[in-house]
Coordinates of C-alpha atoms and ligand atoms in Angstrom, one line a residue:
X1 CA 14.3 -4.1 -19.0
X2 CA 11.1 -2.4 -17.9
X3 CA 10.7 -2.1 -14.1
X4 CA 7.3 -2.9 -12.7
X5 CA 5.8 -2.5 -9.2
X6 CA 3.0 -5.2 -9.4
X7 CA 3.6 -6.8 -6.0
X8 CA 6.3 -7.0 -3.4
X9 CA 7.6 -10.5 -4.1
X10 CA 10.1 -9.1 -6.6
X11 CA 11.3 -6.1 -4.6
X12 CA 14.7 -6.3 -3.0
X13 CA 15.3 -5.1 0.6
X14 CA 17.8 -2.6 -0.8
X15 CA 15.3 -1.2 -3.3
X16 CA 12.7 -0.9 -0.6
X17 CA 15.1 1.0 1.7
X18 CA 16.2 3.2 -1.1
X19 CA 12.6 4.1 -2.1
X20 CA 11.8 5.1 1.5
X21 CA 15.0 7.1 1.9
X22 CA 14.3 9.0 -1.4
X23 CA 10.7 9.6 -0.4
X24 CA 11.8 11.1 2.9
X25 CA 14.2 13.4 1.0
X26 CA 11.5 14.4 -1.5
X27 CA 9.2 15.2 1.5
X28 CA 11.8 17.4 3.1
X29 CA 12.2 19.3 -0.2
X30 CA 8.5 19.6 -0.6
X31 CA 8.2 21.0 2.9
X32 CA 11.0 23.5 2.1
X33 CA 8.9 24.7 -0.9
X34 CA 10.9 22.8 -3.6
X35 CA 9.1 21.0 -6.3
X36 CA 11.9 19.8 -8.7
X37 CA 10.6 18.8 -12.1
X38 CA 12.4 15.5 -12.3
X39 CA 9.6 14.0 -14.5
X40 CA 9.0 17.0 -16.8
X41 CA 6.8 16.2 -19.7
X42 CA 6.3 12.6 -18.5
X43 CA 2.7 11.2 -18.4
X44 CA 1.2 8.8 -15.9
X45 CA -1.9 6.9 -16.8
X46 CA -4.3 5.8 -14.1
X47 CA -6.7 2.9 -14.9
X48 CA -9.1 2.3 -12.0
X49 CA -11.8 -0.3 -11.6
X50 CA -12.6 0.6 -8.0
X51 CA -13.2 3.9 -6.2
X52 CA -10.4 5.9 -4.7
X53 CA -9.6 9.2 -3.0
X54 CA -6.0 8.9 -1.6
X55 CA -4.4 6.8 -4.3
X56 CA -5.8 8.6 -7.3
X57 CA -5.2 12.1 -6.0
X58 CA -1.8 11.4 -4.5
X59 CA -0.6 9.9 -7.8
X60 CA -2.1 12.7 -9.9
X61 CA -0.5 15.4 -7.5
X62 CA 2.8 13.5 -7.4
X63 CA 3.3 13.5 -11.2
X64 CA 2.1 17.1 -11.5
X65 CA 4.4 18.3 -8.8
X66 CA 7.3 16.6 -10.5
X67 CA 6.6 18.5 -13.8
X68 CA 4.5 15.8 -15.6
X69 CA 0.8 15.1 -16.1
X70 CA -1.7 12.4 -15.5
X71 CA -4.5 10.9 -17.5
X72 CA -7.3 9.2 -15.5
X73 CA -9.1 6.3 -17.2
X74 CA -12.3 5.0 -15.6
X75 CA -12.6 1.3 -16.3
X76 CA -16.1 1.5 -17.8
X77 CA -15.1 4.1 -20.3
X78 CA -12.1 2.2 -21.6
X79 CA -13.6 -1.2 -21.7
X80 CA -10.3 -3.1 -21.1
X81 CA -11.1 -6.8 -21.6
X82 CA -14.5 -5.9 -23.0
X83 CA -13.9 -3.6 -26.1
X84 CA -10.5 -5.2 -26.6
X85 CA -8.2 -7.7 -24.9
X86 CA -6.1 -6.8 -21.9
X87 CA -3.0 -7.5 -24.0
X88 CA -4.1 -5.1 -26.8
X89 CA -5.0 -2.5 -24.1
X90 CA -1.5 -2.9 -22.6
X91 CA 0.3 -2.6 -26.0
X92 CA -1.7 0.5 -27.0
X93 CA -1.5 2.4 -23.7
X94 CA 2.2 1.9 -23.8
X95 CA 2.4 4.1 -26.9
X96 CA 0.9 7.1 -25.0
X97 CA 2.0 7.2 -21.4
X98 CA 5.2 6.6 -19.5
X99 CA 3.8 4.4 -16.7
X100 CA 0.4 3.1 -15.8
X101 CA -1.1 2.8 -12.2
X102 CA -3.8 0.2 -12.1
X103 CA -6.5 -0.4 -9.4
X104 CA -8.3 -3.6 -10.1
X105 CA -9.9 -6.7 -8.6
X106 CA -7.7 -9.6 -9.8
X107 CA -4.0 -9.5 -9.3
X108 CA -3.7 -11.6 -12.5
X109 CA -5.0 -8.6 -14.5
X110 CA -2.1 -6.5 -13.2
X111 CA 0.3 -9.3 -14.1
X112 CA -1.1 -9.7 -17.5
X113 CA -0.8 -6.0 -18.1
X114 CA 2.9 -6.1 -17.1
X115 CA 3.5 -9.0 -19.4
X116 CA 2.2 -7.1 -22.4
X117 CA 3.1 -3.5 -21.6
X118 CA 6.4 -1.9 -22.6
X119 CA 6.0 0.7 -19.8
X120 CA 6.1 0.3 -16.0
X121 CA 2.9 -1.1 -14.4
X122 CA 2.1 0.0 -10.9
X123 CA -0.2 -1.8 -8.5
X124 CA -2.5 0.9 -7.1
X125 CA -4.5 -1.8 -5.2
X126 CA -5.8 -5.3 -6.2
X127 CA -7.7 -7.8 -4.1
X128 CA -4.3 -9.4 -3.3
X129 CA -2.0 -6.5 -2.6
X130 CA -1.6 -2.7 -1.8
X131 CA 2.1 -2.3 -2.1
X132 CA 2.1 1.6 -2.4
X133 CA 0.2 1.8 0.9
X134 CA 2.5 -0.6 2.7
X135 CA 5.7 1.1 1.6
X136 CA 4.3 4.6 2.4
X137 CA 3.2 3.2 5.9
X138 CA 6.7 1.9 6.6
X139 CA 8.0 5.4 5.6
X140 CA 5.6 6.8 8.2
X141 CA 6.9 4.4 10.9
X142 CA 10.5 5.3 10.1
X143 CA 9.6 9.0 10.4
X144 CA 7.6 8.6 13.6
X145 CA 9.7 6.0 15.5
X146 CA 13.1 6.7 13.9
X147 CA 13.7 3.0 13.2
X148 CA 12.3 0.0 11.5
X149 CA 14.3 -3.0 12.6
X150 CA 12.5 -4.9 15.3
X151 CA 9.4 -2.6 15.3
X152 CA 6.4 -4.7 16.2
X153 CA 3.5 -4.1 13.8
X154 CA 0.3 -5.7 14.7
X155 CA -2.5 -5.8 12.1
X156 CA -5.9 -6.4 13.7
X157 CA -8.4 -7.6 11.2
X158 CA -8.8 -9.3 7.9
X159 CA -5.8 -10.9 6.2
X160 CA -6.5 -8.7 3.2
X161 CA -4.5 -6.9 0.5
X162 CA -3.2 -4.3 3.0
X163 CA -2.3 -6.9 5.6
X164 CA -0.5 -9.0 3.0
X165 CA 1.6 -6.1 1.7
X166 CA 2.4 -5.0 5.2
X167 CA 3.6 -8.6 6.1
X168 CA 5.9 -8.6 3.1
X169 CA 7.2 -5.1 3.7
X170 CA 7.9 -6.1 7.3
X171 CA 9.8 -9.2 6.1
X172 CA 11.8 -7.0 3.7
X173 CA 12.8 -4.4 6.2
X174 CA 13.1 -6.3 9.5
X175 CA 9.9 -5.4 11.3
X176 CA 8.1 -8.0 13.4
X177 CA 4.7 -8.5 11.8
X178 CA 1.7 -10.1 13.6
X179 CA -1.8 -10.6 12.2
X180 CA -4.7 -10.8 14.7
X181 CA -7.6 -12.4 12.9
X182 CA -10.4 -14.9 13.3
X183 CA -9.3 -18.2 12.0
X184 CA -11.6 -18.0 8.9
X185 CA -10.1 -14.7 7.8
X186 CA -6.4 -15.5 8.1
X187 CA -4.0 -15.3 5.1
X188 CA -5.0 -17.6 2.3
X189 CA -2.8 -20.7 1.8
X190 CA -1.5 -19.6 -1.6
X191 CA -0.2 -16.4 0.0
X192 CA 1.3 -18.2 2.9
X193 CA 3.1 -20.6 0.6
X194 CA 4.5 -17.8 -1.6
X195 CA 5.6 -15.8 1.4
X196 CA 7.4 -18.8 2.9
X197 CA 9.2 -19.5 -0.4
X198 CA 10.2 -15.8 -0.7
X199 CA 11.1 -15.3 3.0
X200 CA 12.3 -18.6 4.3
X201 CA 12.9 -18.5 8.1
X202 CA 10.8 -15.3 8.6
X203 CA 7.6 -16.4 10.4
X204 CA 4.2 -15.3 9.3
X205 CA 2.6 -15.1 12.7
X206 CA -1.2 -15.2 13.2
X207 CA -2.8 -14.9 16.7
X208 CA -6.5 -15.3 17.3
X209 CA -6.8 -13.3 20.5
X210 CA -6.4 -9.6 19.7
X211 CA -5.3 -8.6 23.2
X212 CA -2.6 -11.2 23.2
X213 CA -1.5 -10.1 19.7
X214 CA -1.1 -6.4 20.6
X215 CA 1.0 -7.0 23.7
X216 CA 4.2 -5.1 23.1
X217 CA 3.1 -3.6 19.8
X218 CA 4.7 -0.4 18.6
X219 CA 2.1 0.0 15.9
X220 CA -1.5 -1.2 15.9
X221 CA -3.0 -1.2 12.4
X222 CA -6.5 -1.9 11.2
X223 CA -8.5 -1.8 8.0
X224 CA -12.1 -2.3 7.0
X225 CA -13.6 -5.8 7.6
X226 CA -15.2 -6.0 4.1
X227 CA -12.9 -4.7 1.3
X228 CA -14.1 -3.2 -2.0
X229 CA -15.9 -6.0 -3.8
X230 CA -16.8 -7.9 -0.6
X231 CA -19.7 -5.6 0.5
X232 CA -22.2 -8.5 0.1
X233 CA -20.3 -10.4 2.9
X234 CA -20.5 -7.4 5.3
X235 CA -23.0 -8.9 7.6
X236 CA -21.2 -12.2 8.3
X237 CA -17.8 -10.4 8.4
X238 CA -19.1 -7.9 11.0
X239 CA -20.2 -10.8 13.2
X240 CA -16.8 -12.6 13.0
X241 CA -14.7 -9.4 13.4
X242 CA -16.6 -7.7 16.3
X243 CA -14.2 -8.9 18.9
X244 CA -11.4 -7.5 16.8
X245 CA -12.5 -3.8 16.9
X246 CA -9.7 -1.5 17.8
X247 CA -11.0 0.5 20.7
X248 CA -9.3 2.6 23.5
X249 CA -9.5 -0.6 25.6
X250 CA -7.6 -2.7 23.1
X251 CA -5.0 0.1 22.5
X252 CA -4.4 0.2 26.3
X253 CA -3.4 -3.5 26.1
X254 CA -0.7 -2.5 23.5
X255 CA 1.2 -0.4 25.9
X256 CA 1.7 3.3 26.5
X257 CA 3.7 4.3 23.4
X258 CA 1.9 2.3 20.8
X259 CA 0.7 4.4 17.8
X260 CA -2.4 3.7 15.6
X261 CA -2.5 3.3 11.9
X262 CA -5.4 2.8 9.4
X263 CA -5.0 3.0 5.6
X264 CA -8.5 4.7 5.3
X265 CA -11.3 5.0 4.4
X266 CA -12.5 3.8 7.8
X267 CA -15.9 2.7 9.0
X268 CA -16.1 4.4 12.3
X269 CA -17.7 2.2 15.0
X270 CA -16.8 -1.0 13.1
X271 CA -13.1 -1.9 12.8
X272 CA -12.2 1.2 14.8
X273 CA -13.8 3.6 17.3
X274 CA -13.8 7.3 16.6
X275 CA -11.9 8.0 19.9
X276 CA -9.0 5.9 18.6
X277 CA -9.1 7.2 15.0
X278 CA -9.2 10.8 16.1
X279 CA -7.1 10.3 19.3
X280 CA -3.6 11.3 20.2
X281 CA -2.0 8.0 19.1
X282 CA -3.5 8.1 15.7
X283 CA -1.1 8.7 12.7
X284 CA -3.7 8.2 10.0
X285 CA -3.3 11.7 8.4
X286 CA 0.5 11.4 8.3
X287 CA 0.0 8.0 6.6
X288 CA -2.3 9.5 3.9
X289 CA 0.1 12.4 3.4
X290 CA 3.1 10.1 2.9
X291 CA 1.4 8.4 0.0
X292 CA 2.2 11.5 -2.1
X293 CA 5.9 11.5 -1.2
X294 CA 6.4 7.7 -1.5
X295 CA 4.8 7.6 -4.9
X296 CA 7.0 10.5 -6.1
X297 CA 10.0 8.4 -5.3
X298 CA 8.4 5.3 -6.9
X299 CA 7.5 7.2 -10.1
X300 CA 11.1 8.5 -10.4
X301 CA 12.5 5.0 -9.8
X302 CA 10.2 3.5 -12.4
X303 CA 10.5 6.2 -15.1
X304 CA 14.2 7.3 -14.9
X305 CA 17.3 5.2 -15.4
X306 CA 19.1 6.9 -12.5
X307 CA 18.1 9.0 -9.5
X308 CA 18.5 12.7 -10.4
X309 CA 22.0 13.8 -9.3
X310 CA 20.8 16.8 -7.3
X311 CA 18.4 14.7 -5.2
X312 CA 21.0 13.5 -2.7
X313 CA 20.4 10.5 -0.5
X314 CA 18.9 9.6 2.8
X315 CA 18.8 6.2 4.5
X316 CA 15.4 4.8 5.2
Ligands
LIG401 N1 -5.8 4.0 1.3 C1 -6.2 4.1 0.1 O1 -5.7 3.5 -0.9 O2 -7.3 4.9 -0.1 P1 -8.2 5.1 -1.4 O3 -9.0 3.8 -1.6 O4 -9.0 6.3 -1.2 O5 -7.3 5.3 -2.6
LIG402 N1 -8.7 -3.4 2.1 C1 -9.3 -2.2 1.6 C2 -8.3 -1.1 1.4 C3 -8.8 0.2 0.8 C4 -7.7 1.2 0.7 C5 -10.0 -2.5 0.2 O1 -9.4 -3.2 -0.6 O2 -11.2 -2.0 0.0

């Protein structure tokens, strides 16, 4: 059966832990100058309907460093759903590449691709989820704090794709997740219902006061207030989210050892101040760096039947 990575509802805690452990091992190898060609002559397709820096380049570099190559497909050139149906596109692309990373608007597009493709489909961000980001972030937390269980991760901002994937990753790996958001920008009901069905007994906590939310936080995380595709809502969102800006003052309320995360790109002076983003608690560059290592582990897991024997193991 083909393995996909379309969302986190189907990922087991063991697989999540294994991916993070393998990613940490691959990172150590990379830092020691080793670039084993575990995916020699494999090809990764990337189909993107939205802009990207980190995701595109880290996937292209990941497959290249593993001995394979990438083909980048800009949505408007390919015309999926316009020149031909999504199903036809999925069946054809499956003849040429070994896996396809997709950045799109509707989560249903990714699911439709997965239904018709005979290769792994990877969610490289949709309006509903950003699973590669969340898993790489948890890898960064493991690396920085040396633990995951019981870590308090507070996401201050919109209950968006990144927040939802972080909430699920936290539930999978034993972190305590809190969303601090204005009431009109909490998680949507359909997500809450699916989350509760998947993780019965693990609360999906939402707090409306950001200072109260960050109390005792180990990690304070934020993201833009208007995601790609929501630019026309920016004005009303800015008004609602202004009290949720992550500033030095808010970070003080989190406690002395709290670290700061942002998936980037950031809008300085909106969801985060420059002194926080560039300050000593910020781990945003490490987060971006770990996208490369996590996605290497992910591509190996999706493209090979077994982990390469010489890779060894490491617990996440
Ligand atoms: N964090 C992230 O996914 O960045 P890009 O949009 O640049 O890929
Ligand atoms: N929530 C943001 C994340 C960008 C990486 C967006 O979807 O635009």
